[in-house]
C-alpha cells in the first residue's frame, strides 16, 4: 500500500476497505483518520503522529488531495464504519478491547456488539475517563495481560493517538482511534443517511443539523480551493 504526502502529512491510499484492514491487521498498525481539517491545520506534532502510523482517508478532503496527487482508485473510508468492518471481518478469529466514551455508552456498545456478532471475544473494556498516571498504568497492565488482537480507542484527537502509541509500545496489536463512533453506533448521535454519505455530502448534513459548525466547514472549502491552485 502506497501513500502520498500533502502539507507534510502522509496519507495512505487504499483501493478498498478490505485492503486497508488486511494491511493494518497483518502489520499491527495504528489507524489514524485523516481529513481536510487535519491536513490544513497540521502542526509538527500532529504530522509526526500521523506519519508514524497509518493515516487513512476518512474524509472527502483527503480523497481530493490524493486524487490531486494522481491516485485514481482511492476510496473514502469513514472511521465510524471502518471499526465495524474490522469486527465484521475478524470477530470469529480475533480478540478485541474497547476504550473510551461514557460508561453507559460503552456498556451499550458492548451489549450491541455481542448481540450483532455472536461469539465475539471482547476481552475487556473501560471508559475514556483516564485522568491520572495510575489509571493509565492500570490500563496498560490490563492490555498487556489480556493481549488483544485489536484495540479501539474512542477519546478524540490527539488524545486517542497519543494513548494508542503508548499502549502500542507495550503491546503490539492493531489500534484504531474512533472519536465519537460509540455514540453513533448506539444511536446517541444521528449520522447522515445513505444518500448524503454516498454523495460525499455528510459534511453538509452535519452543518444543517449543527449550524454552529460553519466555522469548521469553511475550512473544507478553503482546502478545496488551495488544492485547485496547487498550494499543497
JSON list of C-alpha atoms in Angstrom, two decimals:
[
{"chain": "A", "resi": 1, "resn": "UNK", "atom": "CA", "xyz": [0.00, 0.00, 0.00]},
{"chain": "A", "resi": 2, "resn": "UNK", "atom": "CA", "xyz": [1.46, 3.34, -1.05]},
{"chain": "A", "resi": 3, "resn": "UNK", "atom": "CA", "xyz": [0.99, 6.86, 0.29]},
{"chain": "A", "resi": 4, "resn": "UNK", "atom": "CA", "xyz": [1.19, 10.49, -0.76]},
{"chain": "A", "resi": 5, "resn": "UNK", "atom": "CA", "xyz": [2.32, 13.49, 1.25]},
{"chain": "A", "resi": 6, "resn": "UNK", "atom": "CA", "xyz": [0.02, 16.51, 1.48]},
{"chain": "A", "resi": 7, "resn": "UNK", "atom": "CA", "xyz": [1.15, 19.53, 3.52]},
{"chain": "A", "resi": 8, "resn": "UNK", "atom": "CA", "xyz": [3.68, 17.24, 5.17]},
{"chain": "A", "resi": 9, "resn": "UNK", "atom": "CA", "xyz": [1.00, 14.69, 6.13]},
{"chain": "A", "resi": 10, "resn": "UNK", "atom": "CA", "xyz": [1.44, 11.15, 4.83]},
{"chain": "A", "resi": 11, "resn": "UNK", "atom": "CA", "xyz": [-1.92, 9.80, 3.67]},
{"chain": "A", "resi": 12, "resn": "UNK", "atom": "CA", "xyz": [-2.21, 6.18, 2.59]},
{"chain": "A", "resi": 13, "resn": "UNK", "atom": "CA", "xyz": [-4.27, 5.42, -0.50]},
{"chain": "A", "resi": 14, "resn": "UNK", "atom": "CA", "xyz": [-6.15, 2.15, -0.05]},
{"chain": "A", "resi": 15, "resn": "UNK", "atom": "CA", "xyz": [-8.09, 0.84, -3.05]},
{"chain": "A", "resi": 16, "resn": "UNK", "atom": "CA", "xyz": [-10.63, -0.83, -0.77]},
{"chain": "A", "resi": 17, "resn": "UNK", "atom": "CA", "xyz": [-11.59, -1.18, 2.88]},
{"chain": "A", "resi": 18, "resn": "UNK", "atom": "CA", "xyz": [-10.64, -4.83, 2.75]},
{"chain": "A", "resi": 19, "resn": "UNK", "atom": "CA", "xyz": [-7.11, -3.96, 1.61]},
{"chain": "A", "resi": 20, "resn": "UNK", "atom": "CA", "xyz": [-6.70, -1.39, 4.39]},
{"chain": "A", "resi": 21, "resn": "UNK", "atom": "CA", "xyz": [-7.97, -3.78, 7.06]},
{"chain": "A", "resi": 22, "resn": "UNK", "atom": "CA", "xyz": [-5.80, -6.66, 5.85]},
{"chain": "A", "resi": 23, "resn": "UNK", "atom": "CA", "xyz": [-2.71, -4.43, 5.88]},
{"chain": "A", "resi": 24, "resn": "UNK", "atom": "CA", "xyz": [-3.46, -2.96, 9.32]},
{"chain": "A", "resi": 25, "resn": "UNK", "atom": "CA", "xyz": [-4.11, -6.39, 10.86]},
{"chain": "A", "resi": 26, "resn": "UNK", "atom": "CA", "xyz": [-1.09, -8.05, 9.26]},
{"chain": "A", "resi": 27, "resn": "UNK", "atom": "CA", "xyz": [1.38, -5.34, 10.31]},
{"chain": "A", "resi": 28, "resn": "UNK", "atom": "CA", "xyz": [-0.31, -4.39, 13.62]},
{"chain": "A", "resi": 29, "resn": "UNK", "atom": "CA", "xyz": [-0.70, -0.75, 12.64]},
{"chain": "A", "resi": 30, "resn": "UNK", "atom": "CA", "xyz": [-2.24, 2.21, 14.43]},
{"chain": "A", "resi": 31, "resn": "UNK", "atom": "CA", "xyz": [-5.03, 3.57, 12.22]},
{"chain": "A", "resi": 32, "resn": "UNK", "atom": "CA", "xyz": [-5.42, 7.35, 12.24]},
{"chain": "A", "resi": 33, "resn": "UNK", "atom": "CA", "xyz": [-8.28, 9.09, 10.42]},
{"chain": "A", "resi": 34, "resn": "UNK", "atom": "CA", "xyz": [-7.16, 11.91, 8.11]},
{"chain": "A", "resi": 35, "resn": "UNK", "atom": "CA", "xyz": [-9.48, 14.63, 6.79]},
{"chain": "A", "resi": 36, "resn": "UNK", "atom": "CA", "xyz": [-9.15, 18.09, 5.27]},
{"chain": "A", "resi": 37, "resn": "UNK", "atom": "CA", "xyz": [-9.04, 19.79, 8.65]},
{"chain": "A", "resi": 38, "resn": "UNK", "atom": "CA", "xyz": [-6.14, 17.66, 9.89]},
{"chain": "A", "resi": 39, "resn": "UNK", "atom": "CA", "xyz": [-4.19, 18.33, 6.70]},
{"chain": "A", "resi": 40, "resn": "UNK", "atom": "CA", "xyz": [-4.98, 22.04, 6.59]},
{"chain": "A", "resi": 41, "resn": "UNK", "atom": "CA", "xyz": [-4.11, 22.68, 10.24]},
{"chain": "A", "resi": 42, "resn": "UNK", "atom": "CA", "xyz": [-1.28, 20.20, 10.56]},
{"chain": "A", "resi": 43, "resn": "UNK", "atom": "CA", "xyz": [1.37, 21.07, 13.12]},
{"chain": "A", "resi": 44, "resn": "UNK", "atom": "CA", "xyz": [4.76, 19.44, 13.55]},
{"chain": "A", "resi": 45, "resn": "UNK", "atom": "CA", "xyz": [3.32, 17.36, 16.39]},
{"chain": "A", "resi": 46, "resn": "UNK", "atom": "CA", "xyz": [0.19, 16.21, 14.56]},
{"chain": "A", "resi": 47, "resn": "UNK", "atom": "CA", "xyz": [2.18, 15.44, 11.39]},
{"chain": "A", "resi": 48, "resn": "UNK", "atom": "CA", "xyz": [4.60, 13.29, 13.35]},
{"chain": "A", "resi": 49, "resn": "UNK", "atom": "CA", "xyz": [1.78, 11.32, 14.96]},
{"chain": "A", "resi": 50, "resn": "UNK", "atom": "CA", "xyz": [0.06, 10.63, 11.65]},
{"chain": "A", "resi": 51, "resn": "UNK", "atom": "CA", "xyz": [3.26, 9.91, 9.75]},
{"chain": "A", "resi": 52, "resn": "UNK", "atom": "CA", "xyz": [4.49, 7.39, 12.29]},
{"chain": "A", "resi": 53, "resn": "UNK", "atom": "CA", "xyz": [1.29, 5.44, 11.82]},
{"chain": "A", "resi": 54, "resn": "UNK", "atom": "CA", "xyz": [-1.27, 4.56, 9.14]},
{"chain": "A", "resi": 55, "resn": "UNK", "atom": "CA", "xyz": [-3.20, 7.67, 8.16]},
{"chain": "A", "resi": 56, "resn": "UNK", "atom": "CA", "xyz": [-6.18, 6.74, 6.00]},
{"chain": "A", "resi": 57, "resn": "UNK", "atom": "CA", "xyz": [-8.63, 8.98, 4.05]},
{"chain": "A", "resi": 58, "resn": "UNK", "atom": "CA", "xyz": [-11.52, 9.35, 6.49]},
{"chain": "A", "resi": 59, "resn": "UNK", "atom": "CA", "xyz": [-12.93, 12.48, 4.81]},
{"chain": "A", "resi": 60, "resn": "UNK", "atom": "CA", "xyz": [-13.63, 13.61, 1.26]},
{"chain": "A", "resi": 61, "resn": "UNK", "atom": "CA", "xyz": [-10.94, 16.28, 1.59]},
{"chain": "A", "resi": 62, "resn": "UNK", "atom": "CA", "xyz": [-8.24, 13.64, 1.99]},
{"chain": "A", "resi": 63, "resn": "UNK", "atom": "CA", "xyz": [-9.62, 11.83, -1.08]},
{"chain": "A", "resi": 64, "resn": "UNK", "atom": "CA", "xyz": [-9.48, 15.07, -3.09]},
{"chain": "A", "resi": 65, "resn": "UNK", "atom": "CA", "xyz": [-5.85, 15.53, -2.06]},
{"chain": "A", "resi": 66, "resn": "UNK", "atom": "CA", "xyz": [-4.86, 12.01, -3.06]},
{"chain": "A", "resi": 67, "resn": "UNK", "atom": "CA", "xyz": [-6.59, 12.32, -6.43]},
{"chain": "A", "resi": 68, "resn": "UNK", "atom": "CA", "xyz": [-4.83, 15.63, -6.97]},
{"chain": "A", "resi": 69, "resn": "UNK", "atom": "CA", "xyz": [-1.60, 13.69, -6.45]},
{"chain": "A", "resi": 70, "resn": "UNK", "atom": "CA", "xyz": [-2.57, 11.33, -9.25]},
{"chain": "A", "resi": 71, "resn": "UNK", "atom": "CA", "xyz": [-4.18, 8.50, -7.28]},
{"chain": "A", "resi": 72, "resn": "UNK", "atom": "CA", "xyz": [-7.17, 7.24, -9.27]},
{"chain": "A", "resi": 73, "resn": "UNK", "atom": "CA", "xyz": [-8.74, 4.40, -7.31]},
{"chain": "A", "resi": 74, "resn": "UNK", "atom": "CA", "xyz": [-8.62, 5.72, -3.74]},
{"chain": "A", "resi": 75, "resn": "UNK", "atom": "CA", "xyz": [-11.78, 5.37, -1.65]},
{"chain": "A", "resi": 76, "resn": "UNK", "atom": "CA", "xyz": [-13.11, 7.35, 1.30]},
{"chain": "A", "resi": 77, "resn": "UNK", "atom": "CA", "xyz": [-13.28, 5.19, 4.43]},
{"chain": "A", "resi": 78, "resn": "UNK", "atom": "CA", "xyz": [-15.21, 6.79, 7.33]},
{"chain": "A", "resi": 79, "resn": "UNK", "atom": "CA", "xyz": [-13.73, 5.74, 10.65]},
{"chain": "A", "resi": 80, "resn": "UNK", "atom": "CA", "xyz": [-17.20, 5.25, 12.16]},
{"chain": "A", "resi": 81, "resn": "UNK", "atom": "CA", "xyz": [-17.71, 2.47, 9.59]},
{"chain": "A", "resi": 82, "resn": "UNK", "atom": "CA", "xyz": [-14.18, 1.09, 9.46]},
{"chain": "A", "resi": 83, "resn": "UNK", "atom": "CA", "xyz": [-14.09, -0.23, 13.03]},
{"chain": "A", "resi": 84, "resn": "UNK", "atom": "CA", "xyz": [-17.29, -2.19, 12.43]},
{"chain": "A", "resi": 85, "resn": "UNK", "atom": "CA", "xyz": [-15.86, -3.56, 9.18]},
{"chain": "A", "resi": 86, "resn": "UNK", "atom": "CA", "xyz": [-12.81, -4.72, 11.12]},
{"chain": "A", "resi": 87, "resn": "UNK", "atom": "CA", "xyz": [-15.07, -6.51, 13.58]},
{"chain": "A", "resi": 88, "resn": "UNK", "atom": "CA", "xyz": [-17.29, -7.97, 10.85]},
{"chain": "A", "resi": 89, "resn": "UNK", "atom": "CA", "xyz": [-14.30, -9.45, 9.03]},
{"chain": "A", "resi": 90, "resn": "UNK", "atom": "CA", "xyz": [-12.43, -10.67, 12.10]},
{"chain": "A", "resi": 91, "resn": "UNK", "atom": "CA", "xyz": [-14.77, -11.29, 15.03]},
{"chain": "A", "resi": 92, "resn": "UNK", "atom": "CA", "xyz": [-14.62, -15.06, 14.65]},
{"chain": "A", "resi": 93, "resn": "UNK", "atom": "CA", "xyz": [-10.82, -15.19, 14.78]},
{"chain": "A", "resi": 94, "resn": "UNK", "atom": "CA", "xyz": [-9.55, -12.08, 16.61]},
{"chain": "A", "resi": 95, "resn": "UNK", "atom": "CA", "xyz": [-9.92, -10.69, 20.14]},
{"chain": "A", "resi": 96, "resn": "UNK", "atom": "CA", "xyz": [-10.92, -7.12, 21.00]},
{"chain": "A", "resi": 97, "resn": "UNK", "atom": "CA", "xyz": [-10.50, -4.50, 23.70]},
{"chain": "A", "resi": 98, "resn": "UNK", "atom": "CA", "xyz": [-12.58, -1.28, 23.83]},
{"chain": "A", "resi": 99, "resn": "UNK", "atom": "CA", "xyz": [-11.58, 2.02, 25.43]},
{"chain": "A", "resi": 100, "resn": "UNK", "atom": "CA", "xyz": [-13.49, 5.30, 25.53]},
{"chain": "A", "resi": 101, "resn": "UNK", "atom": "CA", "xyz": [-16.74, 7.15, 25.94]},
{"chain": "A", "resi": 102, "resn": "UNK", "atom": "CA", "xyz": [-19.07, 7.42, 28.90]},
{"chain": "A", "resi": 103, "resn": "UNK", "atom": "CA", "xyz": [-19.63, 4.24, 30.84]},
{"chain": "A", "resi": 104, "resn": "UNK", "atom": "CA", "xyz": [-23.29, 3.90, 29.85]},
{"chain": "A", "resi": 105, "resn": "UNK", "atom": "CA", "xyz": [-22.43, 4.42, 26.18]},
{"chain": "A", "resi": 106, "resn": "UNK", "atom": "CA", "xyz": [-19.63, 1.87, 26.37]},
{"chain": "A", "resi": 107, "resn": "UNK", "atom": "CA", "xyz": [-21.84, -0.66, 28.15]},
{"chain": "A", "resi": 108, "resn": "UNK", "atom": "CA", "xyz": [-24.48, -0.31, 25.42]},
{"chain": "A", "resi": 109, "resn": "UNK", "atom": "CA", "xyz": [-21.81, -0.59, 22.73]},
{"chain": "A", "resi": 110, "resn": "UNK", "atom": "CA", "xyz": [-20.54, -3.87, 24.15]},
{"chain": "A", "resi": 111, "resn": "UNK", "atom": "CA", "xyz": [-24.08, -5.22, 24.51]},
{"chain": "A", "resi": 112, "resn": "UNK", "atom": "CA", "xyz": [-24.92, -4.30, 20.92]},
{"chain": "A", "resi": 113, "resn": "UNK", "atom": "CA", "xyz": [-21.74, -5.86, 19.59]},
{"chain": "A", "resi": 114, "resn": "UNK", "atom": "CA", "xyz": [-22.35, -9.12, 21.44]},
{"chain": "A", "resi": 115, "resn": "UNK", "atom": "CA", "xyz": [-25.87, -9.21, 20.01]},
{"chain": "A", "resi": 116, "resn": "UNK", "atom": "CA", "xyz": [-24.86, -8.33, 16.47]},
{"chain": "A", "resi": 117, "resn": "UNK", "atom": "CA", "xyz": [-21.75, -10.54, 16.38]},
{"chain": "A", "resi": 118, "resn": "UNK", "atom": "CA", "xyz": [-22.48, -13.69, 18.39]},
{"chain": "A", "resi": 119, "resn": "UNK", "atom": "CA", "xyz": [-19.34, -15.19, 19.86]},
{"chain": "A", "resi": 120, "resn": "UNK", "atom": "CA", "xyz": [-17.27, -12.00, 19.56]},
{"chain": "A", "resi": 121, "resn": "UNK", "atom": "CA", "xyz": [-14.38, -12.09, 22.03]},
{"chain": "A", "resi": 122, "resn": "UNK", "atom": "CA", "xyz": [-14.30, -8.72, 23.83]},
{"chain": "A", "resi": 123, "resn": "UNK", "atom": "CA", "xyz": [-11.62, -9.41, 26.42]},
{"chain": "A", "resi": 124, "resn": "UNK", "atom": "CA", "xyz": [-12.27, -6.26, 28.44]},
{"chain": "A", "resi": 125, "resn": "UNK", "atom": "CA", "xyz": [-13.31, -2.61, 28.16]},
{"chain": "A", "resi": 126, "resn": "UNK", "atom": "CA", "xyz": [-13.17, 0.63, 30.09]},
{"chain": "A", "resi": 127, "resn": "UNK", "atom": "CA", "xyz": [-14.50, 4.17, 29.73]},
{"chain": "A", "resi": 128, "resn": "UNK", "atom": "CA", "xyz": [-12.46, 7.05, 28.37]},
{"chain": "A", "resi": 129, "resn": "UNK", "atom": "CA", "xyz": [-12.01, 8.94, 31.63]},
{"chain": "A", "resi": 130, "resn": "UNK", "atom": "CA", "xyz": [-8.33, 8.26, 32.23]},
{"chain": "A", "resi": 131, "resn": "UNK", "atom": "CA", "xyz": [-7.28, 11.18, 34.40]},
{"chain": "A", "resi": 132, "resn": "UNK", "atom": "CA", "xyz": [-4.19, 10.04, 36.28]},
{"chain": "A", "resi": 133, "resn": "UNK", "atom": "CA", "xyz": [-0.92, 8.26, 35.58]},
{"chain": "A", "resi": 134, "resn": "UNK", "atom": "CA", "xyz": [-2.04, 5.43, 37.85]},
{"chain": "A", "resi": 135, "resn": "UNK", "atom": "CA", "xyz": [-5.19, 4.91, 35.76]},
{"chain": "A", "resi": 136, "resn": "UNK", "atom": "CA", "xyz": [-3.15, 4.89, 32.57]},
{"chain": "A", "resi": 137, "resn": "UNK", "atom": "CA", "xyz": [-0.69, 2.44, 34.10]},
{"chain": "A", "resi": 138, "resn": "UNK", "atom": "CA", "xyz": [-3.54, 0.17, 35.19]},
{"chain": "A", "resi": 139, "resn": "UNK", "atom": "CA", "xyz": [-4.93, 0.24, 31.64]},
{"chain": "A", "resi": 140, "resn": "UNK", "atom": "CA", "xyz": [-1.52, -0.57, 30.18]},
{"chain": "A", "resi": 141, "resn": "UNK", "atom": "CA", "xyz": [-1.13, -3.54, 32.54]},
{"chain": "A", "resi": 142, "resn": "UNK", "atom": "CA", "xyz": [-4.59, -4.77, 31.61]},
{"chain": "A", "resi": 143, "resn": "UNK", "atom": "CA", "xyz": [-3.83, -4.54, 27.89]},
{"chain": "A", "resi": 144, "resn": "UNK", "atom": "CA", "xyz": [-0.53, -6.38, 28.26]},
{"chain": "A", "resi": 145, "resn": "UNK", "atom": "CA", "xyz": [-2.21, -9.05, 30.40]},
{"chain": "A", "resi": 146, "resn": "UNK", "atom": "CA", "xyz": [-5.11, -9.72, 28.02]},
{"chain": "A", "resi": 147, "resn": "UNK", "atom": "CA", "xyz": [-3.07, -9.29, 24.81]},
{"chain": "A", "resi": 148, "resn": "UNK", "atom": "CA", "xyz": [-5.96, -8.38, 22.47]},
{"chain": "A", "resi": 149, "resn": "UNK", "atom": "CA", "xyz": [-5.50, -8.52, 18.71]},
{"chain": "A", "resi": 150, "resn": "UNK", "atom": "CA", "xyz": [-7.43, -5.28, 18.10]},
{"chain": "A", "resi": 151, "resn": "UNK", "atom": "CA", "xyz": [-7.85, -2.25, 20.37]},
{"chain": "A", "resi": 152, "resn": "UNK", "atom": "CA", "xyz": [-10.39, 0.51, 19.70]},
{"chain": "A", "resi": 153, "resn": "UNK", "atom": "CA", "xyz": [-9.85, 3.87, 21.44]},
{"chain": "A", "resi": 154, "resn": "UNK", "atom": "CA", "xyz": [-12.66, 6.45, 21.35]},
{"chain": "A", "resi": 155, "resn": "UNK", "atom": "CA", "xyz": [-11.22, 9.53, 23.00]},
{"chain": "A", "resi": 156, "resn": "UNK", "atom": "CA", "xyz": [-10.89, 12.22, 20.32]},
{"chain": "A", "resi": 157, "resn": "UNK", "atom": "CA", "xyz": [-7.73, 13.52, 18.63]},
{"chain": "A", "resi": 158, "resn": "UNK", "atom": "CA", "xyz": [-4.94, 13.88, 19.54]},
{"chain": "A", "resi": 159, "resn": "UNK", "atom": "CA", "xyz": [-5.62, 12.26, 22.93]},
{"chain": "A", "resi": 160, "resn": "UNK", "atom": "CA", "xyz": [-6.53, 8.89, 21.45]},
{"chain": "A", "resi": 161, "resn": "UNK", "atom": "CA", "xyz": [-3.50, 8.80, 19.16]},
{"chain": "A", "resi": 162, "resn": "UNK", "atom": "CA", "xyz": [-1.12, 9.63, 22.00]},
{"chain": "A", "resi": 163, "resn": "UNK", "atom": "CA", "xyz": [-2.65, 6.90, 24.15]},
{"chain": "A", "resi": 164, "resn": "UNK", "atom": "CA", "xyz": [-2.58, 4.36, 21.32]},
{"chain": "A", "resi": 165, "resn": "UNK", "atom": "CA", "xyz": [1.11, 4.96, 20.73]},
{"chain": "A", "resi": 166, "resn": "UNK", "atom": "CA", "xyz": [1.88, 4.45, 24.41]},
{"chain": "A", "resi": 167, "resn": "UNK", "atom": "CA", "xyz": [-0.11, 1.23, 24.50]},
{"chain": "A", "resi": 168, "resn": "UNK", "atom": "CA", "xyz": [1.39, 0.04, 21.22]},
{"chain": "A", "resi": 169, "resn": "UNK", "atom": "CA", "xyz": [4.88, 0.31, 22.70]},
{"chain": "A", "resi": 170, "resn": "UNK", "atom": "CA", "xyz": [3.86, -2.12, 25.44]},
{"chain": "A", "resi": 171, "resn": "UNK", "atom": "CA", "xyz": [1.64, -4.44, 23.40]},
{"chain": "A", "resi": 172, "resn": "UNK", "atom": "CA", "xyz": [1.75, -4.79, 19.63]},
{"chain": "A", "resi": 173, "resn": "UNK", "atom": "CA", "xyz": [-1.73, -5.03, 18.13]},
{"chain": "A", "resi": 174, "resn": "UNK", "atom": "CA", "xyz": [-3.91, -3.25, 15.61]},
{"chain": "A", "resi": 175, "resn": "UNK", "atom": "CA", "xyz": [-5.25, 0.00, 17.07]},
{"chain": "A", "resi": 176, "resn": "UNK", "atom": "CA", "xyz": [-7.86, 2.41, 15.73]},
{"chain": "A", "resi": 177, "resn": "UNK", "atom": "CA", "xyz": [-8.92, 5.80, 17.05]},
{"chain": "A", "resi": 178, "resn": "UNK", "atom": "CA", "xyz": [-12.69, 6.20, 16.92]},
{"chain": "A", "resi": 179, "resn": "UNK", "atom": "CA", "xyz": [-13.56, 9.68, 18.14]},
{"chain": "A", "resi": 180, "resn": "UNK", "atom": "CA", "xyz": [-17.31, 9.65, 18.81]},
{"chain": "A", "resi": 181, "resn": "UNK", "atom": "CA", "xyz": [-18.07, 6.39, 16.99]},
{"chain": "A", "resi": 182, "resn": "UNK", "atom": "CA", "xyz": [-19.56, 4.69, 20.05]},
{"chain": "A", "resi": 183, "resn": "UNK", "atom": "CA", "xyz": [-22.16, 7.48, 20.24]},
{"chain": "A", "resi": 184, "resn": "UNK", "atom": "CA", "xyz": [-23.03, 6.96, 16.57]},
{"chain": "A", "resi": 185, "resn": "UNK", "atom": "CA", "xyz": [-23.19, 3.18, 16.94]},
{"chain": "A", "resi": 186, "resn": "UNK", "atom": "CA", "xyz": [-25.56, 3.34, 19.91]},
{"chain": "A", "resi": 187, "resn": "UNK", "atom": "CA", "xyz": [-27.81, 5.94, 18.25]},
{"chain": "A", "resi": 188, "resn": "UNK", "atom": "CA", "xyz": [-26.99, 8.80, 20.59]},
{"chain": "A", "resi": 189, "resn": "UNK", "atom": "CA", "xyz": [-25.67, 10.79, 17.65]},
{"chain": "A", "resi": 190, "resn": "UNK", "atom": "CA", "xyz": [-27.63, 10.64, 14.39]},
{"chain": "A", "resi": 191, "resn": "UNK", "atom": "CA", "xyz": [-25.48, 10.14, 11.32]},
{"chain": "A", "resi": 192, "resn": "UNK", "atom": "CA", "xyz": [-26.41, 11.26, 7.82]},
{"chain": "A", "resi": 193, "resn": "UNK", "atom": "CA", "xyz": [-28.50, 8.85, 5.75]},
{"chain": "A", "resi": 194, "resn": "UNK", "atom": "CA", "xyz": [-27.01, 6.72, 2.99]},
{"chain": "A", "resi": 195, "resn": "UNK", "atom": "CA", "xyz": [-27.75, 9.28, 0.24]},
{"chain": "A", "resi": 196, "resn": "UNK", "atom": "CA", "xyz": [-25.77, 12.04, 1.96]},
{"chain": "A", "resi": 197, "resn": "UNK", "atom": "CA", "xyz": [-22.85, 9.71, 2.65]},
{"chain": "A", "resi": 198, "resn": "UNK", "atom": "CA", "xyz": [-22.68, 8.20, -0.84]},
{"chain": "A", "resi": 199, "resn": "UNK", "atom": "CA", "xyz": [-22.74, 11.66, -2.44]},
{"chain": "A", "resi": 200, "resn": "UNK", "atom": "CA", "xyz": [-19.95, 12.93, -0.17]},
{"chain": "A", "resi": 201, "resn": "UNK", "atom": "CA", "xyz": [-22.30, 15.44, 1.44]},
{"chain": "A", "resi": 202, "resn": "UNK", "atom": "CA", "xyz": [-22.14, 14.21, 5.01]},
{"chain": "A", "resi": 203, "resn": "UNK", "atom": "CA", "xyz": [-20.43, 17.46, 5.96]},
{"chain": "A", "resi": 204, "resn": "UNK", "atom": "CA", "xyz": [-23.46, 19.38, 4.62]},
{"chain": "A", "resi": 205, "resn": "UNK", "atom": "CA", "xyz": [-25.87, 17.21, 6.61]},
{"chain": "A", "resi": 206, "resn": "UNK", "atom": "CA", "xyz": [-23.91, 17.85, 9.80]},
{"chain": "A", "resi": 207, "resn": "UNK", "atom": "CA", "xyz": [-23.91, 21.56, 9.03]},
{"chain": "A", "resi": 208, "resn": "UNK", "atom": "CA", "xyz": [-27.70, 21.55, 8.67]},
{"chain": "A", "resi": 209, "resn": "UNK", "atom": "CA", "xyz": [-28.02, 19.72, 11.98]},
{"chain": "A", "resi": 210, "resn": "UNK", "atom": "CA", "xyz": [-25.45, 21.92, 13.71]},
{"chain": "A", "resi": 211, "resn": "UNK", "atom": "CA", "xyz": [-25.21, 25.38, 12.08]},
{"chain": "A", "resi": 212, "resn": "UNK", "atom": "CA", "xyz": [-22.53, 26.32, 14.60]},
{"chain": "A", "resi": 213, "resn": "UNK", "atom": "CA", "xyz": [-20.17, 24.04, 12.64]},
{"chain": "A", "resi": 214, "resn": "UNK", "atom": "CA", "xyz": [-19.97, 26.64, 9.86]},
{"chain": "A", "resi": 215, "resn": "UNK", "atom": "CA", "xyz": [-16.61, 27.90, 11.14]},
{"chain": "A", "resi": 216, "resn": "UNK", "atom": "CA", "xyz": [-15.17, 24.42, 10.74]},
{"chain": "A", "resi": 217, "resn": "UNK", "atom": "CA", "xyz": [-16.84, 23.62, 7.43]},
{"chain": "A", "resi": 218, "resn": "UNK", "atom": "CA", "xyz": [-15.49, 26.78, 5.83]},
{"chain": "A", "resi": 219, "resn": "UNK", "atom": "CA", "xyz": [-12.07, 25.15, 6.14]},
{"chain": "A", "resi": 220, "resn": "UNK", "atom": "CA", "xyz": [-13.19, 22.36, 3.77]},
{"chain": "A", "resi": 221, "resn": "UNK", "atom": "CA", "xyz": [-13.99, 24.94, 1.08]},
{"chain": "A", "resi": 222, "resn": "UNK", "atom": "CA", "xyz": [-10.71, 26.73, 1.74]},
{"chain": "A", "resi": 223, "resn": "UNK", "atom": "CA", "xyz": [-8.86, 23.42, 1.49]},
{"chain": "A", "resi": 224, "resn": "UNK", "atom": "CA", "xyz": [-10.51, 22.60, -1.85]},
{"chain": "A", "resi": 225, "resn": "UNK", "atom": "CA", "xyz": [-9.53, 25.99, -3.29]},
{"chain": "A", "resi": 226, "resn": "UNK", "atom": "CA", "xyz": [-5.93, 25.59, -2.13]},
{"chain": "A", "resi": 227, "resn": "UNK", "atom": "CA", "xyz": [-5.77, 22.19, -3.79]},
{"chain": "A", "resi": 228, "resn": "UNK", "atom": "CA", "xyz": [-7.01, 23.61, -7.10]},
{"chain": "A", "resi": 229, "resn": "UNK", "atom": "CA", "xyz": [-4.25, 26.23, -7.01]},
{"chain": "A", "resi": 230, "resn": "UNK", "atom": "CA", "xyz": [-1.66, 23.56, -6.16]},
{"chain": "A", "resi": 231, "resn": "UNK", "atom": "CA", "xyz": [-0.91, 25.21, -2.84]},
{"chain": "A", "resi": 232, "resn": "UNK", "atom": "CA", "xyz": [-0.19, 21.74, -1.41]}
]
